[in-house]
Coordinates of C-alpha atoms in Angstrom, one line a residue:
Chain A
X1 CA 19.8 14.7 9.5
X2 CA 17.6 12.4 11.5
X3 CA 16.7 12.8 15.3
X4 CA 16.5 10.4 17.3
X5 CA 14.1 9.7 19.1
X6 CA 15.0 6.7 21.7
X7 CA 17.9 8.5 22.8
X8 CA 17.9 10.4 25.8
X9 CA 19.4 13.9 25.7
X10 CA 22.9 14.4 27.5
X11 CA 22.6 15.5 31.2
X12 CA 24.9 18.4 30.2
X13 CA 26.3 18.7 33.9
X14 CA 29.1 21.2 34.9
X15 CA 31.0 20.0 37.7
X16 CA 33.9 22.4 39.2
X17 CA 36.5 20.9 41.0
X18 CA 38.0 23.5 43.1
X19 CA 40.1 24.7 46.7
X20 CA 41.4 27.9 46.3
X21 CA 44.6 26.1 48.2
X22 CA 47.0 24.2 45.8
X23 CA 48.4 20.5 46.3
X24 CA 45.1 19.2 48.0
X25 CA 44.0 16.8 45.4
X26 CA 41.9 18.9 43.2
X27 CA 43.9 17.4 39.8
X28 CA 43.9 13.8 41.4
X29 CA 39.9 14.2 42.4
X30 CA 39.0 15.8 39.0
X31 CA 41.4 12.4 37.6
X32 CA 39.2 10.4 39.6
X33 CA 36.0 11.5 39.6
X34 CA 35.4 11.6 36.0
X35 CA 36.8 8.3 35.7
X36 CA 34.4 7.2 38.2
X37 CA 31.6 8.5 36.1
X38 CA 32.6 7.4 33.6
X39 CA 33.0 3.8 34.3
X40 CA 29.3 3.8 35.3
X41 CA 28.5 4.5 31.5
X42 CA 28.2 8.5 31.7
X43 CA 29.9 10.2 29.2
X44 CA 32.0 12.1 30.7
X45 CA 34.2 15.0 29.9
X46 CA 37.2 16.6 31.9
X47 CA 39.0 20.1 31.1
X48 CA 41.8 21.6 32.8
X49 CA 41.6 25.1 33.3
X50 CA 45.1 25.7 35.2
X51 CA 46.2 27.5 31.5
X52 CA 50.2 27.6 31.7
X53 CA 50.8 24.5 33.5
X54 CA 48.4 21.8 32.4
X55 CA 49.2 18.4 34.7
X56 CA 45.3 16.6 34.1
X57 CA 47.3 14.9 30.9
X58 CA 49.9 13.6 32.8
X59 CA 47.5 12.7 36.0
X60 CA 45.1 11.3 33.3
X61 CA 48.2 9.3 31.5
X62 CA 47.8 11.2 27.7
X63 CA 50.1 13.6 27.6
X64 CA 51.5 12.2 24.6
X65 CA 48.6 12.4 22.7
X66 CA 47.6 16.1 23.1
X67 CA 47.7 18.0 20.0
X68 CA 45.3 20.7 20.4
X69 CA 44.0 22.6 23.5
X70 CA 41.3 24.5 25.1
X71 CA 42.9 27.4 24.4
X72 CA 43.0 26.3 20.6
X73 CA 39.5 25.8 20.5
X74 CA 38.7 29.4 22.3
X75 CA 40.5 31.1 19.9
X76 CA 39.3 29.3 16.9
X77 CA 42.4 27.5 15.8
X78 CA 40.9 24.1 16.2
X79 CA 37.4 22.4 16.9
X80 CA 36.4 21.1 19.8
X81 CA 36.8 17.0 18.5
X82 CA 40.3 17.4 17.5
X83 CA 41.3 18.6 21.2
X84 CA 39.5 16.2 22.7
X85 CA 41.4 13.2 23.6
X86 CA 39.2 9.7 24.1
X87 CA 40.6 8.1 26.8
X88 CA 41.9 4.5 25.9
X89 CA 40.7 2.7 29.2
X90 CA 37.3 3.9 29.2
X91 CA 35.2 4.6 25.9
X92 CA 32.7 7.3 27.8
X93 CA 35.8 9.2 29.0
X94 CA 37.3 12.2 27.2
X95 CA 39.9 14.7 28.7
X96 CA 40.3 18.6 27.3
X97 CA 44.0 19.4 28.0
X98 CA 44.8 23.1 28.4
X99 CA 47.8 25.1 27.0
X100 CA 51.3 25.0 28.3
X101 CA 52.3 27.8 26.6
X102 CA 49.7 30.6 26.7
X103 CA 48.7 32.5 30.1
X104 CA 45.8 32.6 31.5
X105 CA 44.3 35.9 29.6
X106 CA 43.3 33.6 26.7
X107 CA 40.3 32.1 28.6
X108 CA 37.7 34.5 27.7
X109 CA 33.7 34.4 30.0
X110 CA 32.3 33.8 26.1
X111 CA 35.0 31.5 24.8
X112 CA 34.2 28.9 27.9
X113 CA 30.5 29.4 27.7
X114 CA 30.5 29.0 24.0
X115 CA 32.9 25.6 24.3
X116 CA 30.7 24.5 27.8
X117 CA 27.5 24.5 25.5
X118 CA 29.0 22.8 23.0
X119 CA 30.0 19.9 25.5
X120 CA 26.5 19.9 27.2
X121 CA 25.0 18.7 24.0
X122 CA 27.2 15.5 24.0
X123 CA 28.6 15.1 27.4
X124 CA 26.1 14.2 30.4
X125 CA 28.8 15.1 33.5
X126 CA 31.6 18.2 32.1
X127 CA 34.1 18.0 34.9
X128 CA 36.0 21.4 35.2
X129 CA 39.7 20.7 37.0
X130 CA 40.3 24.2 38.8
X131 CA 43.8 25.7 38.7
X132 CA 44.9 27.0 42.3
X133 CA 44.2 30.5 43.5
X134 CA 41.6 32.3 42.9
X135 CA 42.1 34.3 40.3
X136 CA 41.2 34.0 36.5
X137 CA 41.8 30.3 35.7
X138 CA 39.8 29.8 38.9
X139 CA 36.8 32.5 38.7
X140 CA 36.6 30.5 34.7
X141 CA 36.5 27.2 35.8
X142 CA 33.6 27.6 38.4
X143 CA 31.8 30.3 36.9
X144 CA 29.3 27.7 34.8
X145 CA 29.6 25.3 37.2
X146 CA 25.9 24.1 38.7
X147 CA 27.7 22.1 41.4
X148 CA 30.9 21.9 43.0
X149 CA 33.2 20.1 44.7
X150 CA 35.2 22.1 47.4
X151 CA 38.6 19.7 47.5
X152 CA 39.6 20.3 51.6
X153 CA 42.3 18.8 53.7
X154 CA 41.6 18.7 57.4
X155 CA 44.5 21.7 58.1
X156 CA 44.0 25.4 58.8
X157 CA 45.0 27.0 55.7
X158 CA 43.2 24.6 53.3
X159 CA 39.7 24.9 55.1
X160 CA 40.3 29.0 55.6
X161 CA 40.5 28.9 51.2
X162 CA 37.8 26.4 51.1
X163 CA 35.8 29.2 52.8
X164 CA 36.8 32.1 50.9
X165 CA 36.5 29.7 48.2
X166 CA 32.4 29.1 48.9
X167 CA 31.4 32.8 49.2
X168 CA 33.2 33.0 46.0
X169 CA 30.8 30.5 44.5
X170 CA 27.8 31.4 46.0
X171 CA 28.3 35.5 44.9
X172 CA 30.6 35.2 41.5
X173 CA 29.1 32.7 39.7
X174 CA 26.5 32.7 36.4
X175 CA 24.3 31.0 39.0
X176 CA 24.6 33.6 41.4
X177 CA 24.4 36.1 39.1
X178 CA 20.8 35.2 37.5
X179 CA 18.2 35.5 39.5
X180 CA 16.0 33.1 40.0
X181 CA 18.5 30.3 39.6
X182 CA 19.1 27.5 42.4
X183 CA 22.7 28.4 43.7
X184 CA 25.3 26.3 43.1
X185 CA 25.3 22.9 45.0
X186 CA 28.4 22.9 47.2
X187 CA 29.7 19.6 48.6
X188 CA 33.1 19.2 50.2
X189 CA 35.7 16.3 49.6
X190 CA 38.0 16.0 52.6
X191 CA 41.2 14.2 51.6
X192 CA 44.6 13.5 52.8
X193 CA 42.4 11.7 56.1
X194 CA 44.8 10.6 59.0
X195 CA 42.5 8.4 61.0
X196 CA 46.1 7.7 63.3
X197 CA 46.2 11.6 63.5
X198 CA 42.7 12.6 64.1
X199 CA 42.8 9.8 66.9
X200 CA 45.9 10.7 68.9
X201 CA 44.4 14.5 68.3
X202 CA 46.4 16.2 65.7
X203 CA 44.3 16.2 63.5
X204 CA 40.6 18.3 62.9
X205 CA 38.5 15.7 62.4
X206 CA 35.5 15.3 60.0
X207 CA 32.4 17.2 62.4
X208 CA 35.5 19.8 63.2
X209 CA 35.4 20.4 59.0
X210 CA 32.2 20.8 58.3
X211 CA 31.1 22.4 61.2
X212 CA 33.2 25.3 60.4
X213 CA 32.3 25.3 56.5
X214 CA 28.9 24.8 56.9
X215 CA 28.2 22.5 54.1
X216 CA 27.2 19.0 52.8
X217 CA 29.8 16.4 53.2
X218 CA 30.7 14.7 49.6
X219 CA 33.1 11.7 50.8
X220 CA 36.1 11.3 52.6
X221 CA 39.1 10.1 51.0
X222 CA 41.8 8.8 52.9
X223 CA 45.8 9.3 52.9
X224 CA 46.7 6.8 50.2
X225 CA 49.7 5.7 49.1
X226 CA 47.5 4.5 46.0
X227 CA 47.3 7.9 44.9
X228 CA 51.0 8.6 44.2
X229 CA 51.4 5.5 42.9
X230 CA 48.5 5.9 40.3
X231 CA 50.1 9.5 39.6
X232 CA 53.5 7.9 38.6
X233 CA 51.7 6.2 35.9
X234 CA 49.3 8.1 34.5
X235 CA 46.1 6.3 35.8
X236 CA 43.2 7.9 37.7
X237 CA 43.1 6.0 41.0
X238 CA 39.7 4.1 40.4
X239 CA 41.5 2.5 37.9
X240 CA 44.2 1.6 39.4
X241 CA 43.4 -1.2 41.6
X242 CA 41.4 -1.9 45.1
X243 CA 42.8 0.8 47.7
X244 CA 40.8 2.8 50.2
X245 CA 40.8 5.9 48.0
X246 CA 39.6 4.3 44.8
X247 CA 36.8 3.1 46.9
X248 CA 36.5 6.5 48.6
X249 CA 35.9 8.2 44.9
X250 CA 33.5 5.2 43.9
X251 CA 31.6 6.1 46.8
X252 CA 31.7 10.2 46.3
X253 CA 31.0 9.9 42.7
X254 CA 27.3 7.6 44.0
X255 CA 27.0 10.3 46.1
X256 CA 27.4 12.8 43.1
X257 CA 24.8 10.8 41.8
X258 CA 22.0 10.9 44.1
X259 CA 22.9 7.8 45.5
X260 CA 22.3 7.1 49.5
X261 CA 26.0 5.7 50.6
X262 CA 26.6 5.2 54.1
X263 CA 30.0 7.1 54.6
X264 CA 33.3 5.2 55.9
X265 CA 36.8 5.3 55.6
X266 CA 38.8 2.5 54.4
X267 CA 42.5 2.3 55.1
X268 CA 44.9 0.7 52.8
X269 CA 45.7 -2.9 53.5
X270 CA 48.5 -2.6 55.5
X271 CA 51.6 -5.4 54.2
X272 CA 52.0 -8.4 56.6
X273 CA 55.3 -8.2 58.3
X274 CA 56.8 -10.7 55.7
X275 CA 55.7 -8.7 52.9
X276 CA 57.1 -6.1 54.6
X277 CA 60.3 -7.6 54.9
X278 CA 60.8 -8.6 51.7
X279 CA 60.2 -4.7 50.8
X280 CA 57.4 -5.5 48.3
X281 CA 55.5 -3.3 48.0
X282 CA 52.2 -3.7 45.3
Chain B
X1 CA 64.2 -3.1 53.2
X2 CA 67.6 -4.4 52.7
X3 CA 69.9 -6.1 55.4
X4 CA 73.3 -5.1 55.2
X5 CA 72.7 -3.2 51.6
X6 CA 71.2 -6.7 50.4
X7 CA 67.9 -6.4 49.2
X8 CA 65.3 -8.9 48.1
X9 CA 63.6 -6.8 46.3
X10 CA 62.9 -7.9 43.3
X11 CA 64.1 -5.7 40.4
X12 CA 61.2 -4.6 38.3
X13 CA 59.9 -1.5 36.9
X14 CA 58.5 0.2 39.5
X15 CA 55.5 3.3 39.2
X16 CA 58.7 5.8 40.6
X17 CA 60.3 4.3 37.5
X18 CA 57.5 4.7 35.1
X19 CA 56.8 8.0 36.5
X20 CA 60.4 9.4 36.0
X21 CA 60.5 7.8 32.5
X22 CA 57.3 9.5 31.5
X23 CA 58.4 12.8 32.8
X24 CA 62.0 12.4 30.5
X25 CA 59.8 12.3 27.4
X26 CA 57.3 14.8 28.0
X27 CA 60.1 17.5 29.1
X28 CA 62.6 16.7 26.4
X29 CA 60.0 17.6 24.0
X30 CA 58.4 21.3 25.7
X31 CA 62.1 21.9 26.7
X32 CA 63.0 21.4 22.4
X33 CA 59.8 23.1 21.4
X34 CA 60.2 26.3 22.9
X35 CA 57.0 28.5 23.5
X36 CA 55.7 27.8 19.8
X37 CA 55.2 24.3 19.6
X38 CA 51.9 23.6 19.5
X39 CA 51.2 26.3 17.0
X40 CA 52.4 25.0 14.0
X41 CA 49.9 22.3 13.5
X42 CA 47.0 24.4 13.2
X43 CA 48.4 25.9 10.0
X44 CA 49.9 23.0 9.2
X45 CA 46.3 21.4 8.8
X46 CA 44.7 24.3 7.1
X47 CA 47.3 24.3 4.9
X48 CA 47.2 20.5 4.2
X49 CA 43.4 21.1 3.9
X50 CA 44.2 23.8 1.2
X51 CA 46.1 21.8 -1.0
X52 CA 44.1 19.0 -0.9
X53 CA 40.9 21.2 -1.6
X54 CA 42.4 22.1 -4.9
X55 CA 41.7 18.6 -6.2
X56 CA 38.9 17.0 -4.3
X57 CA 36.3 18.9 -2.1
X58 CA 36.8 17.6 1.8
X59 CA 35.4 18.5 4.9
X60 CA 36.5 20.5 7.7
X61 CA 34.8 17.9 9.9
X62 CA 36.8 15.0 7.8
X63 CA 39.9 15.9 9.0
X64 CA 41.6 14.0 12.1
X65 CA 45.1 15.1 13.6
X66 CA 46.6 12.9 16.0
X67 CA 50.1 12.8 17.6
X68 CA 51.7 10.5 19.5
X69 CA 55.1 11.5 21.3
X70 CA 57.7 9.1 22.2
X71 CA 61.2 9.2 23.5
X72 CA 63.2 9.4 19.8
X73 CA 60.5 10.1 17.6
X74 CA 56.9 11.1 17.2
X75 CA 53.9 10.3 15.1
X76 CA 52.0 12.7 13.4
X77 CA 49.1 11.2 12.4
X78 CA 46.9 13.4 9.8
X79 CA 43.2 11.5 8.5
X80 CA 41.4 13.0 5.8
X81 CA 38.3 11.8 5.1
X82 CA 37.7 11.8 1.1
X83 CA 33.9 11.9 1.0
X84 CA 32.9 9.1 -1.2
X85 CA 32.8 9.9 -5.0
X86 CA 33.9 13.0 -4.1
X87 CA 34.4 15.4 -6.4
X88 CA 37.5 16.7 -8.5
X89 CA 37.5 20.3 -8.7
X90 CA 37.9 21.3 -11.8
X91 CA 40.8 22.9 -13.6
X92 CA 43.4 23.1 -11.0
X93 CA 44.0 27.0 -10.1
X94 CA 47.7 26.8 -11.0

């Protein structure tokens, strides 16, 4: 075995992507932000922890190709390079599907540790993709975490989990838990943005958000019709062509960096009435 | 948008289309496998593994499983890296 030198160690990052509420974009974030990564030459891993009813593969486009699982590799049945699937856009991006068929017992506090250390020694950003709720799947996926990314849509019942959601985090956590240990860093993504809404009043706006939740703004990432669209095929939405949420996640995942990015929101190019009347649609 | 049930649009695949083609496959095949599916291919490779150890010594990290799904048929891919001049065991335990 040789070492070598030139090369710098792997980051070894753990990134939760989490809401407590379900159908805010946590899946389609995790999608895109590791992609996003990714494309900027970190290597980049992204698990799914919502054991039971694994989607990341089909957000991610390889559910075809999923042999082994997560769950696999906890209990011993396979190692962690056969479950890992290299993604065929991107050569720094791999995805770690979970089971379909098992429940969410099988993720054990020393099986996750033991496959998150694992990943750390290869992988500079390990993106966890949080199942909804917050029980097991949940407490697993950001218990390791040393940041996270609190998913929030601008509506009553998504901002009252993202709460609950950071006092989890900031009490339940390995990081919590060890003293001495910076807390977790906390950001929120606010998705599903109505700038029509917010104007005419509907909507909370961004100030309204954070305000209430008390923590650092991450990016703002706008109602797309990009994202269903890159959903229906299988491509994370940074991949999938300009639209104002692929530049949205571009921009959160500078920020995620350390970058200084002013923040904005970009609409979709709206069609031109002839496009529009000739129904084509991009 | 059509006029009077006429549309312009131009008939092409469309991402709806893609998306309900891609969700066909991927059911058809959990709905056929049951619970136990995936199971099978972990003994499947240690067993491969074993048989193959009684004539040449491999690796556990030499072996590669891939599978690619499609709509009628899927591939099972299985790599096995021999180790080069790697050695017979001797005298096959019958």
């Amino acid at each position: 075995m040789t070492t070598q030198l030139m090369e710098e160690p792997p980051l070894g990052r753990v990134i939760v992507i989490t809401s407590g509420k379900g159908g805010v974009g946590k899946t389609t974030s995790a999608a895109a932000i590791s992609a996003g990564l990714a494309q900027r030459g970190y290597k980049t891993v992204v698990i799914d922890f919502d054991v039971g009813l694994r989607n990341l593969d089909m957000t991610m486009g390889c559910e075809r190709r999923v042999v082994f699982d997560f769950i696999n590799v906890i209990q011993g049945d396979a190692r962690l390079k056969q479950a890992l699937i290299r993604d065929k856009r991107i050569e720094t991006l791999s995805i770690l599907p979970t089971s379909q068929t098992r429940d969410k017992d099988a993720l054990t506090k020393e099986g996750v540790e033991t496959v998150l250390n694992e990943l750390k020694e290869d992988f500079d950003y390990i993106i966890c993709d949080s199942p909804a709720g917050i029980e097991r799947g949940a407490q697993m996926a950001m218990y390791f975490a040393d940041e996270a990314v609190v998913v929030t849509n601008p509506e009553v019942s998504s901002v009252r989990d993202s709460d609950r959601v950071l006092g989890l985090l900031s009490s339940q956590t390995k990081r919590a838990e060890t003293e001495g240990a910076d807390p977790i860093k906390a950001q929120v993504l606010l998705t599903r943005h109505d700038r029509g809404r917010i104007d005419s009043g509907e909507m909370m706006t961004v100030e309204d958000v954070l305000e209430i939740l008390a923590v650092p703004l991450l990016g703002i990432v706008p109602e797309s019709q990009a994202v269903l669209r890159a959903s229906n095929v299988g491509t994370p939405v940074v991949l999938d062509g300009p639209s104002g949420a692929a530049t949205a996640y571009e921009d959160a995942v500078a920020r995620l960096i350390g970058e200084e990015v002013q923040m904005r929101v970009l609409a979709d190019r709206r069609p031109g009435l002839f496009q529009r009347l000739l129904g084509r649609t991009a | 948008m059509s006029f009077f049930g006429f549309s312009f649009k131009p008939r092409r695949a469309t991402s709806a289309q893609t998306a309900k083609d891609r969700l066909q496959v991927l059911l058809a095949h959990e709905r056929r496998g049951g619970s136990t599916a995936p199971d099978y291919l972990s003994h499947l490779q240690s067993e491969i593994v074993e048989v193959i150890r009684k004539y040449v010594e491999v690796d556990d990290e030499g072996v590669d499983i891939r599978m690619e799904k499609g709509q009628d048929v899927s591939c099972l891919e299985i790599n096995i890296e021999l180790p080069c001049g790697a050695t017979a065991v001797r005298g096959t335990q019958s």
